[in-house]
Amino acid sequence: MIRPYTAKDRPSLEDFLMHQHIFARLNEQSVEMFRDENVADFEEEGTVSLIFCDKERIVAIADLLKKHPVDGSLWLGLFVVEESLHGTGLAQTLYEQLEDQYMCPYQTEFRLGVLPHNERAQRFWKRNGYVYEKDSVTNKGTRVHVLKKRLIRPE
C-alpha cells in the first residue's frame, strides 16, 4: 500500500533509513547522515513524500516534486526499496504503482537523477523507459545523470 508520509511515520521512516547501508554507501554517507538528510527532505514543503507499507512495516519510500520550477516536469527525487528485498521484483511492482497513482495523473514527462556509479539503478530506470538526458549537479553538489521519460497519451 502506498500512502502519504505523515509526522507520525517519522520513527518508522528513521528505522527504515538506518537499514539502507548500500544506498548510504553509494551516496558516500554514513547511515546516520543518510537518515538525517532524507528525514529532513521528507518533512520539507513542496514535495509529495510517500511510504510503501507491507502491513505496518515500511518496505520502500519515494519523494516526488510534481512540477519542477525550471523545466515543469515531475521529478522523482528519491526511490528506495528495502535492501533485503532487492532482486525480488518488488521494486518494479512498487514503481509501476507509483507511476500509475502518483505520477501519470499530474505529468507526462518525468525526470530523476542517478548516481553515475550506480549501474544497477541505471539498468532499472532504463528498463522502465527512462533515457539519459544530461549530466547535472544536485542542489547538494552531487554529480548525477539526469534520466527522462516522456509518456505519449492517446488523443
Tab-separated table of N, CA and C in Angstrom:
chain	number	residue	atom	x	y	z
A	1	MET	N	0.823	-1.182	0.000
A	1	MET	CA	0.000	0.000	0.000
A	1	MET	C	0.872	1.253	0.000
A	2	ILE	N	0.557	2.180	-0.870
A	2	ILE	CA	1.258	3.464	-0.920
A	2	ILE	C	0.388	4.484	-0.203
A	3	ARG	N	1.044	5.292	0.631
A	3	ARG	CA	0.302	6.382	1.253
A	3	ARG	C	1.236	7.539	1.551
A	4	PRO	N	0.673	8.732	1.673
A	4	PRO	CA	1.499	9.891	2.007
A	4	PRO	C	2.124	9.749	3.399
A	5	TYR	N	3.324	10.230	3.509
A	5	TYR	CA	4.054	10.275	4.776
A	5	TYR	C	3.403	11.315	5.690
A	6	THR	N	3.313	10.990	6.984
A	6	THR	CA	2.871	11.954	7.993
A	6	THR	C	3.907	11.972	9.114
A	7	ALA	N	3.844	12.988	9.942
A	7	ALA	CA	4.812	13.131	11.026
A	7	ALA	C	4.807	11.915	11.964
A	8	LYS	N	3.670	11.253	12.115
A	8	LYS	CA	3.634	10.078	12.999
A	8	LYS	C	4.437	8.904	12.434
A	9	ASP	N	4.772	8.963	11.131
A	9	ASP	CA	5.576	7.912	10.500
A	9	ASP	C	7.075	8.088	10.738
A	10	ARG	N	7.460	9.202	11.349
A	10	ARG	CA	8.885	9.512	11.477
A	10	ARG	C	9.703	8.391	12.134
A	11	PRO	N	9.286	7.813	13.263
A	11	PRO	CA	10.109	6.736	13.846
A	11	PRO	C	10.292	5.549	12.892
A	12	SER	N	9.252	5.176	12.175
A	12	SER	CA	9.349	4.064	11.219
A	12	SER	C	10.236	4.437	10.042
A	13	LEU	N	10.135	5.678	9.583
A	13	LEU	CA	10.996	6.142	8.488
A	13	LEU	C	12.457	6.135	8.921
A	14	GLU	N	12.722	6.649	10.115
A	14	GLU	CA	14.100	6.660	10.615
A	14	GLU	C	14.663	5.244	10.700
A	15	ASP	N	13.867	4.318	11.213
A	15	ASP	CA	14.297	2.920	11.319
A	15	ASP	C	14.577	2.337	9.926
A	16	PHE	N	13.668	2.574	8.983
A	16	PHE	CA	13.846	2.093	7.611
A	16	PHE	C	15.161	2.616	7.027
A	17	LEU	N	15.391	3.907	7.155
A	17	LEU	CA	16.593	4.515	6.563
A	17	LEU	C	17.878	4.011	7.213
A	18	MET	N	17.830	3.675	8.484
A	18	MET	CA	19.023	3.173	9.178
A	18	MET	C	19.440	1.789	8.678
A	19	HIS	N	18.589	1.115	7.925
A	19	HIS	CA	18.921	-0.202	7.398
A	19	HIS	C	19.312	-0.177	5.924
A	20	GLN	N	19.455	1.013	5.350
A	20	GLN	CA	19.768	1.123	3.924
A	20	GLN	C	21.262	1.417	3.732
A	21	HIS	N	22.084	0.463	4.105
A	21	HIS	CA	23.539	0.636	4.068
A	21	HIS	C	24.073	0.814	2.651
A	22	ILE	N	23.541	0.075	1.700
A	22	ILE	CA	24.029	0.169	0.315
A	22	ILE	C	23.771	1.561	-0.240
A	23	PHE	N	22.565	2.062	-0.080
A	23	PHE	CA	22.210	3.367	-0.618
A	23	PHE	C	23.029	4.465	0.062
A	24	ALA	N	23.215	4.364	1.378
A	24	ALA	CA	24.041	5.348	2.097
A	24	ALA	C	25.473	5.325	1.564
A	25	ARG	N	26.004	4.129	1.381
A	25	ARG	CA	27.372	3.995	0.872
A	25	ARG	C	27.504	4.580	-0.532
A	26	LEU	N	26.503	4.326	-1.393
A	26	LEU	CA	26.524	4.900	-2.745
A	26	LEU	C	26.557	6.421	-2.703
A	27	ASN	N	25.920	6.989	-1.678
A	27	ASN	CA	25.885	8.439	-1.508
A	27	ASN	C	27.070	8.966	-0.701
A	28	GLU	N	27.998	8.058	-0.388
A	28	GLU	CA	29.189	8.391	0.399
A	28	GLU	C	28.808	9.032	1.728
A	29	GLN	N	27.830	8.397	2.401
A	29	GLN	CA	27.342	8.874	3.688
A	29	GLN	C	27.304	7.722	4.679
A	30	SER	N	27.354	8.076	5.946
A	30	SER	CA	27.044	7.073	6.971
A	30	SER	C	25.532	6.889	6.952
A	31	VAL	N	25.041	5.795	7.533
A	31	VAL	CA	23.582	5.602	7.566
A	31	VAL	C	22.919	6.694	8.400
A	32	GLU	N	23.620	7.207	9.393
A	32	GLU	CA	23.056	8.293	10.198
A	32	GLU	C	22.895	9.566	9.370
A	33	MET	N	23.913	9.884	8.577
A	33	MET	CA	23.817	11.065	7.696
A	33	MET	C	22.704	10.865	6.667
A	34	PHE	N	22.644	9.673	6.096
A	34	PHE	CA	21.619	9.344	5.108
A	34	PHE	C	20.228	9.489	5.728
A	35	ARG	N	20.050	8.961	6.927
A	35	ARG	CA	18.772	9.070	7.638
A	35	ARG	C	18.396	10.530	7.867
A	36	ASP	N	19.313	11.287	8.440
A	36	ASP	CA	19.007	12.673	8.797
A	36	ASP	C	18.659	13.513	7.571
A	37	GLU	N	19.417	13.346	6.494
A	37	GLU	CA	19.166	14.112	5.272
A	37	GLU	C	17.797	13.778	4.683
A	38	ASN	N	17.462	12.503	4.643
A	38	ASN	CA	16.219	12.102	3.998
A	38	ASN	C	14.992	12.349	4.863
A	39	VAL	N	15.121	12.259	6.167
A	39	VAL	CA	14.002	12.637	7.033
A	39	VAL	C	13.723	14.129	6.847
A	40	ALA	N	14.775	14.934	6.815
A	40	ALA	CA	14.591	16.380	6.607
A	40	ALA	C	13.920	16.650	5.266
A	41	ASP	N	14.348	15.939	4.213
A	41	ASP	CA	13.736	16.114	2.889
A	41	ASP	C	12.261	15.722	2.911
A	42	PHE	N	11.933	14.647	3.614
A	42	PHE	CA	10.551	14.183	3.680
A	42	PHE	C	9.650	15.195	4.382
A	43	GLU	N	10.219	15.965	5.286
A	43	GLU	CA	9.409	16.899	6.062
A	43	GLU	C	9.392	18.304	5.479
A	44	GLU	N	10.067	18.500	4.352
A	44	GLU	CA	10.046	19.803	3.668
A	44	GLU	C	8.743	19.993	2.929
A	45	GLU	N	8.344	21.235	2.790
A	45	GLU	CA	7.161	21.575	1.986
A	45	GLU	C	7.528	21.479	0.508
A	46	GLY	N	6.534	21.260	-0.318
A	46	GLY	CA	6.758	21.318	-1.757
A	46	GLY	C	6.966	19.984	-2.445
A	47	THR	N	7.112	18.916	-1.686
A	47	THR	CA	7.242	17.603	-2.311
A	47	THR	C	6.133	16.690	-1.786
A	48	VAL	N	5.904	15.618	-2.511
A	48	VAL	CA	4.969	14.591	-2.073
A	48	VAL	C	5.818	13.424	-1.598
A	49	SER	N	5.830	13.203	-0.297
A	49	SER	CA	6.626	12.136	0.299
A	49	SER	C	5.709	10.955	0.577
A	50	LEU	N	6.131	9.784	0.096
A	50	LEU	CA	5.284	8.601	0.149
A	50	LEU	C	6.012	7.443	0.816
A	51	ILE	N	5.237	6.617	1.501
A	51	ILE	CA	5.791	5.386	2.049
A	51	ILE	C	4.986	4.214	1.495
A	52	PHE	N	5.675	3.114	1.296
A	52	PHE	CA	5.074	1.869	0.824
A	52	PHE	C	5.142	0.907	2.002
A	53	CYS	N	3.998	0.413	2.417
A	53	CYS	CA	3.958	-0.450	3.602
A	53	CYS	C	3.487	-1.855	3.260
A	54	ASP	N	4.074	-2.811	3.944
A	54	ASP	CA	3.592	-4.188	3.961
A	54	ASP	C	3.135	-4.411	5.391
A	55	LYS	N	1.838	-4.405	5.579
A	55	LYS	CA	1.241	-4.354	6.912
A	55	LYS	C	1.683	-3.036	7.545
A	56	GLU	N	2.359	-3.062	8.657
A	56	GLU	CA	2.791	-1.815	9.310
A	56	GLU	C	4.239	-1.454	8.999
A	57	ARG	N	4.956	-2.302	8.299
A	57	ARG	CA	6.389	-2.114	8.049
A	57	ARG	C	6.627	-1.365	6.743
A	58	ILE	N	7.480	-0.341	6.783
A	58	ILE	CA	7.862	0.374	5.567
A	58	ILE	C	8.803	-0.514	4.766
A	59	VAL	N	8.490	-0.724	3.491
A	59	VAL	CA	9.352	-1.525	2.613
A	59	VAL	C	9.977	-0.674	1.509
A	60	ALA	N	9.474	0.556	1.331
A	60	ALA	CA	10.038	1.449	0.326
A	60	ALA	C	9.539	2.864	0.591
A	61	ILE	N	10.268	3.827	0.024
A	61	ILE	CA	9.872	5.227	0.134
A	61	ILE	C	10.104	5.915	-1.206
A	62	ALA	N	9.373	6.996	-1.410
A	62	ALA	CA	9.552	7.808	-2.618
A	62	ALA	C	9.267	9.260	-2.269
A	63	ASP	N	9.934	10.155	-2.978
A	63	ASP	CA	9.722	11.587	-2.784
A	63	ASP	C	9.598	12.213	-4.162
A	64	LEU	N	8.487	12.907	-4.400
A	64	LEU	CA	8.188	13.484	-5.710
A	64	LEU	C	8.085	14.995	-5.645
A	65	LEU	N	8.577	15.640	-6.668
A	65	LEU	CA	8.335	17.057	-6.905
A	65	LEU	C	7.439	17.104	-8.131
A	66	LYS	N	6.157	17.432	-7.936
A	66	LYS	CA	5.176	17.317	-9.018
A	66	LYS	C	5.446	18.242	-10.201
A	67	LYS	N	5.993	19.425	-9.938
A	67	LYS	CA	6.264	20.345	-11.039
A	67	LYS	C	7.534	21.115	-10.731
A	68	HIS	N	8.607	20.744	-11.415
A	68	HIS	CA	9.899	21.385	-11.219
A	68	HIS	C	9.801	22.851	-11.630
A	69	PRO	N	10.343	23.768	-10.822
A	69	PRO	CA	10.200	25.194	-11.149
A	69	PRO	C	10.929	25.635	-12.415
A	70	VAL	N	11.921	24.866	-12.856
A	70	VAL	CA	12.669	25.251	-14.062
A	70	VAL	C	12.127	24.567	-15.304
A	71	ASP	N	11.998	23.233	-15.279
A	71	ASP	CA	11.603	22.523	-16.502
A	71	ASP	C	10.137	22.087	-16.525
A	72	GLY	N	9.414	22.255	-15.424
A	72	GLY	CA	7.994	21.945	-15.384
A	72	GLY	C	7.641	20.475	-15.313
A	73	SER	N	8.636	19.597	-15.338
A	73	SER	CA	8.348	18.162	-15.301
A	73	SER	C	8.262	17.670	-13.863
A	74	LEU	N	7.770	16.464	-13.707
A	74	LEU	CA	7.721	15.813	-12.408
A	74	LEU	C	9.082	15.157	-12.163
A	75	TRP	N	9.634	15.380	-10.999
A	75	TRP	CA	10.921	14.776	-10.631
A	75	TRP	C	10.709	13.749	-9.527
A	76	LEU	N	11.279	12.586	-9.723
A	76	LEU	CA	11.330	11.568	-8.687
A	76	LEU	C	12.647	11.781	-7.953
A	77	GLY	N	12.552	12.386	-6.773
A	77	GLY	CA	13.755	12.758	-6.042
A	77	GLY	C	14.389	11.606	-5.285
A	78	LEU	N	13.581	10.623	-4.929
A	78	LEU	CA	14.091	9.512	-4.145
A	78	LEU	C	13.163	8.320	-4.330
A	79	PHE	N	13.754	7.154	-4.519
A	79	PHE	CA	13.006	5.901	-4.564
A	79	PHE	C	13.925	4.848	-3.975
A	80	VAL	N	13.615	4.413	-2.773
A	80	VAL	CA	14.463	3.451	-2.068
A	80	VAL	C	13.602	2.274	-1.640
A	81	VAL	N	14.040	1.080	-2.002
A	81	VAL	CA	13.376	-0.158	-1.605
A	81	VAL	C	14.271	-0.865	-0.600
A	82	GLU	N	13.663	-1.429	0.426
A	82	GLU	CA	14.381	-2.169	1.467
A	82	GLU	C	15.416	-3.105	0.843
A	83	GLU	N	16.655	-2.998	1.297
A	83	GLU	CA	17.762	-3.764	0.715
A	83	GLU	C	17.512	-5.266	0.698
A	84	SER	N	16.902	-5.787	1.737
A	84	SER	CA	16.688	-7.233	1.791
A	84	SER	C	15.708	-7.709	0.719
A	85	LEU	N	15.001	-6.767	0.084
A	85	LEU	CA	14.025	-7.109	-0.948
A	85	LEU	C	14.537	-6.850	-2.363
A	86	HIS	N	15.796	-6.414	-2.493
A	86	HIS	CA	16.377	-6.214	-3.823
A	86	HIS	C	16.409	-7.541	-4.567
A	87	GLY	N	16.133	-7.489	-5.859
A	87	GLY	CA	16.181	-8.686	-6.688
A	87	GLY	C	14.931	-9.540	-6.627
A	88	THR	N	13.911	-9.099	-5.916
A	88	THR	CA	12.683	-9.892	-5.775
A	88	THR	C	11.589	-9.474	-6.757
A	89	GLY	N	11.800	-8.371	-7.460
A	89	GLY	CA	10.759	-7.845	-8.345
A	89	GLY	C	9.855	-6.829	-7.667
A	90	LEU	N	10.023	-6.653	-6.360
A	90	LEU	CA	9.175	-5.718	-5.635
A	90	LEU	C	9.380	-4.278	-6.109
A	91	ALA	N	10.620	-3.892	-6.372
A	91	ALA	CA	10.876	-2.518	-6.834
A	91	ALA	C	10.092	-2.224	-8.104
A	92	GLN	N	10.066	-3.182	-9.019
A	92	GLN	CA	9.325	-3.000	-10.270
A	92	GLN	C	7.831	-2.818	-9.996
A	93	THR	N	7.278	-3.668	-9.165
A	93	THR	CA	5.856	-3.587	-8.824
A	93	THR	C	5.530	-2.249	-8.163
A	94	LEU	N	6.358	-1.852	-7.204
A	94	LEU	CA	6.105	-0.598	-6.497
A	94	LEU	C	6.259	0.600	-7.415
A	95	TYR	N	7.275	0.577	-8.284
A	95	TYR	CA	7.442	1.703	-9.204
A	95	TYR	C	6.227	1.821	-10.137
A	96	GLU	N	5.727	0.708	-10.639
A	96	GLU	CA	4.562	0.751	-11.527
A	96	GLU	C	3.357	1.361	-10.809
A	97	GLN	N	3.165	1.003	-9.547
A	97	GLN	CA	2.077	1.596	-8.761
A	97	GLN	C	2.291	3.090	-8.561
A	98	LEU	N	3.516	3.461	-8.241
A	98	LEU	CA	3.857	4.861	-8.036
A	98	LEU	C	3.581	5.678	-9.293
A	99	GLU	N	4.051	5.178	-10.424
A	99	GLU	CA	3.858	5.900	-11.687
A	99	GLU	C	2.370	6.028	-12.004
A	100	ASP	N	1.631	4.937	-11.849
A	100	ASP	CA	0.211	4.923	-12.175
A	100	ASP	C	-0.609	5.840	-11.266
A	101	GLN	N	-0.352	5.788	-9.962
A	101	GLN	CA	-1.190	6.508	-8.999
A	101	GLN	C	-0.734	7.921	-8.691
A	102	TYR	N	0.586	8.164	-8.715
A	102	TYR	CA	1.085	9.446	-8.234
A	102	TYR	C	1.852	10.261	-9.275
A	103	MET	N	2.136	9.687	-10.431
A	103	MET	CA	2.909	10.429	-11.424
A	103	MET	C	2.079	10.734	-12.671
A	104	CYS	N	1.530	9.718	-13.291
A	104	CYS	CA	0.771	9.912	-14.546
A	104	CYS	C	-0.398	10.880	-14.425
A	105	PRO	N	-1.109	10.931	-13.306
A	105	PRO	CA	-2.215	11.880	-13.237
A	105	PRO	C	-1.772	13.355	-13.297
A	106	TYR	N	-0.492	13.625	-13.070
A	106	TYR	CA	-0.029	15.006	-12.966
A	106	TYR	C	0.829	15.475	-14.125
A	107	GLN	N	1.546	14.581	-14.764
A	107	GLN	CA	2.503	14.977	-15.789
A	107	GLN	C	2.624	13.895	-16.856
A	108	THR	N	3.231	14.264	-17.966
A	108	THR	CA	3.566	13.280	-18.997
A	108	THR	C	5.081	13.178	-19.171
A	109	GLU	N	5.813	13.973	-18.413
A	109	GLU	CA	7.268	13.959	-18.518
A	109	GLU	C	7.857	13.838	-17.118
A	110	PHE	N	8.709	12.823	-16.937
A	110	PHE	CA	9.316	12.553	-15.635
A	110	PHE	C	10.833	12.624	-15.751
A	111	ARG	N	11.457	13.088	-14.678
A	111	ARG	CA	12.916	13.109	-14.613
A	111	ARG	C	13.362	12.593	-13.251
A	112	LEU	N	14.597	12.130	-13.231
A	112	LEU	CA	15.228	11.721	-11.982
A	112	LEU	C	16.726	11.785	-12.166
A	113	GLY	N	17.442	11.833	-11.064
A	113	GLY	CA	18.894	11.833	-11.094
A	113	GLY	C	19.419	10.521	-10.540
A	114	VAL	N	20.395	9.941	-11.243
A	114	VAL	CA	21.009	8.687	-10.808
A	114	VAL	C	22.503	8.909	-10.652
A	115	LEU	N	23.038	8.408	-9.565
A	115	LEU	CA	24.485	8.493	-9.373
A	115	LEU	C	25.177	7.752	-10.515
A	116	PRO	N	26.194	8.360	-11.133
A	116	PRO	CA	26.847	7.736	-12.292
A	116	PRO	C	27.385	6.332	-12.020
A	117	HIS	N	27.825	6.057	-10.813
A	117	HIS	CA	28.402	4.749	-10.488
A	117	HIS	C	27.355	3.737	-10.008
A	118	ASN	N	26.076	4.113	-9.990
A	118	ASN	CA	25.025	3.193	-9.559
A	118	ASN	C	24.450	2.486	-10.796
A	119	GLU	N	25.204	1.508	-11.282
A	119	GLU	CA	24.832	0.822	-12.523
A	119	GLU	C	23.534	0.024	-12.390
A	120	ARG	N	23.307	-0.550	-11.233
A	120	ARG	CA	22.069	-1.314	-11.031
A	120	ARG	C	20.847	-0.406	-11.188
A	121	ALA	N	20.902	0.778	-10.586
A	121	ALA	CA	19.793	1.728	-10.714
A	121	ALA	C	19.641	2.193	-12.155
A	122	GLN	N	20.756	2.435	-12.816
A	122	GLN	CA	20.676	2.872	-14.216
A	122	GLN	C	19.952	1.825	-15.059
A	123	ARG	N	20.277	0.551	-14.869
A	123	ARG	CA	19.592	-0.513	-15.613
A	123	ARG	C	18.099	-0.551	-15.285
A	124	PHE	N	17.772	-0.416	-14.001
A	124	PHE	CA	16.372	-0.435	-13.578
A	124	PHE	C	15.577	0.680	-14.268
A	125	TRP	N	16.114	1.885	-14.229
A	125	TRP	CA	15.372	3.012	-14.811
A	125	TRP	C	15.272	2.895	-16.321
A	126	LYS	N	16.298	2.414	-16.970
A	126	LYS	CA	16.237	2.243	-18.433
A	126	LYS	C	15.197	1.186	-18.811
A	127	ARG	N	15.099	0.123	-18.008
A	127	ARG	CA	14.046	-0.887	-18.255
A	127	ARG	C	12.652	-0.278	-18.110
A	128	ASN	N	12.549	0.789	-17.360
A	128	ASN	CA	11.265	1.444	-17.140
A	128	ASN	C	11.026	2.625	-18.081
A	129	GLY	N	11.807	2.703	-19.141
A	129	GLY	CA	11.552	3.695	-20.180
A	129	GLY	C	12.285	5.012	-20.053
A	130	TYR	N	13.177	5.135	-19.093
A	130	TYR	CA	13.945	6.368	-18.933
A	130	TYR	C	15.164	6.343	-19.848
A	131	VAL	N	15.524	7.507	-20.368
A	131	VAL	CA	16.708	7.638	-21.216
A	131	VAL	C	17.588	8.757	-20.662
A	132	TYR	N	18.864	8.626	-20.939
A	132	TYR	CA	19.821	9.635	-20.493
A	132	TYR	C	19.506	10.965	-21.174
A	133	GLU	N	19.478	12.029	-20.392
A	133	GLU	CA	19.277	13.366	-20.945
A	133	GLU	C	20.541	14.204	-20.854
A	134	LYS	N	21.159	14.247	-19.663
A	134	LYS	CA	22.348	15.075	-19.480
A	134	LYS	C	22.986	14.775	-18.132
A	135	ASP	N	24.187	15.276	-17.939
A	135	ASP	CA	24.818	15.260	-16.625
A	135	ASP	C	24.421	16.551	-15.916
A	136	SER	N	24.327	16.470	-14.592
A	136	SER	CA	23.954	17.640	-13.817
A	136	SER	C	24.543	17.516	-12.425
A	137	VAL	N	24.350	18.556	-11.634
A	137	VAL	CA	24.776	18.564	-10.242
A	137	VAL	C	23.556	18.939	-9.407
A	138	THR	N	23.305	18.158	-8.350
A	138	THR	CA	22.155	18.432	-7.491
A	138	THR	C	22.386	19.699	-6.673
A	139	ASN	N	21.324	20.151	-6.005
A	139	ASN	CA	21.466	21.325	-5.137
A	139	ASN	C	22.365	21.044	-3.946
A	140	LYS	N	22.714	19.779	-3.737
A	140	LYS	CA	23.634	19.400	-2.653
A	140	LYS	C	25.046	19.153	-3.179
A	141	GLY	N	25.252	19.433	-4.474
A	141	GLY	CA	26.583	19.321	-5.058
A	141	GLY	C	26.966	17.940	-5.559
A	142	THR	N	26.028	17.031	-5.672
A	142	THR	CA	26.301	15.673	-6.129
A	142	THR	C	26.117	15.580	-7.640
A	143	ARG	N	27.109	14.988	-8.318
A	143	ARG	CA	27.009	14.799	-9.766
A	143	ARG	C	26.085	13.622	-10.058
A	144	VAL	N	25.141	13.831	-10.986
A	144	VAL	CA	24.183	12.793	-11.354
A	144	VAL	C	23.970	12.774	-12.869
A	145	HIS	N	23.498	11.635	-13.345
A	145	HIS	CA	22.972	11.541	-14.704
A	145	HIS	C	21.480	11.819	-14.596
A	146	VAL	N	20.992	12.779	-15.364
A	146	VAL	CA	19.558	13.044	-15.398
A	146	VAL	C	18.951	12.119	-16.442
A	147	LEU	N	17.958	11.354	-16.011
A	147	LEU	CA	17.227	10.462	-16.903
A	147	LEU	C	15.820	11.024	-17.072
A	148	LYS	N	15.267	10.818	-18.258
A	148	LYS	CA	13.970	11.409	-18.591
A	148	LYS	C	13.075	10.359	-19.223
A	149	LYS	N	11.789	10.456	-18.915
A	149	LYS	CA	10.796	9.577	-19.522
A	149	LYS	C	9.630	10.457	-19.968
A	150	ARG	N	9.220	10.275	-21.190
A	150	ARG	CA	8.087	11.024	-21.721
A	150	ARG	C	6.994	10.046	-22.096
A	151	LEU	N	5.805	10.271	-21.544
A	151	LEU	CA	4.657	9.443	-21.877
A	151	LEU	C	3.933	10.039	-23.070
A	152	ILE	N	3.442	9.193	-23.912
A	152	ILE	CA	2.617	9.631	-25.026
A	152	ILE	C	1.205	9.174	-24.724
A	153	ARG	N	0.317	10.119	-24.517
A	153	ARG	CA	-1.067	9.780	-24.208
A	153	ARG	C	-1.884	9.773	-25.493
A	154	PRO	N	-2.738	8.789	-25.645
A	154	PRO	CA	-3.589	8.756	-26.826
A	154	PRO	C	-4.558	9.943	-26.814
A	155	GLU	N	-4.758	10.511	-27.971
A	155	GLU	CA	-5.637	11.700	-28.044
A	155	GLU	C	-7.042	11.346	-28.368
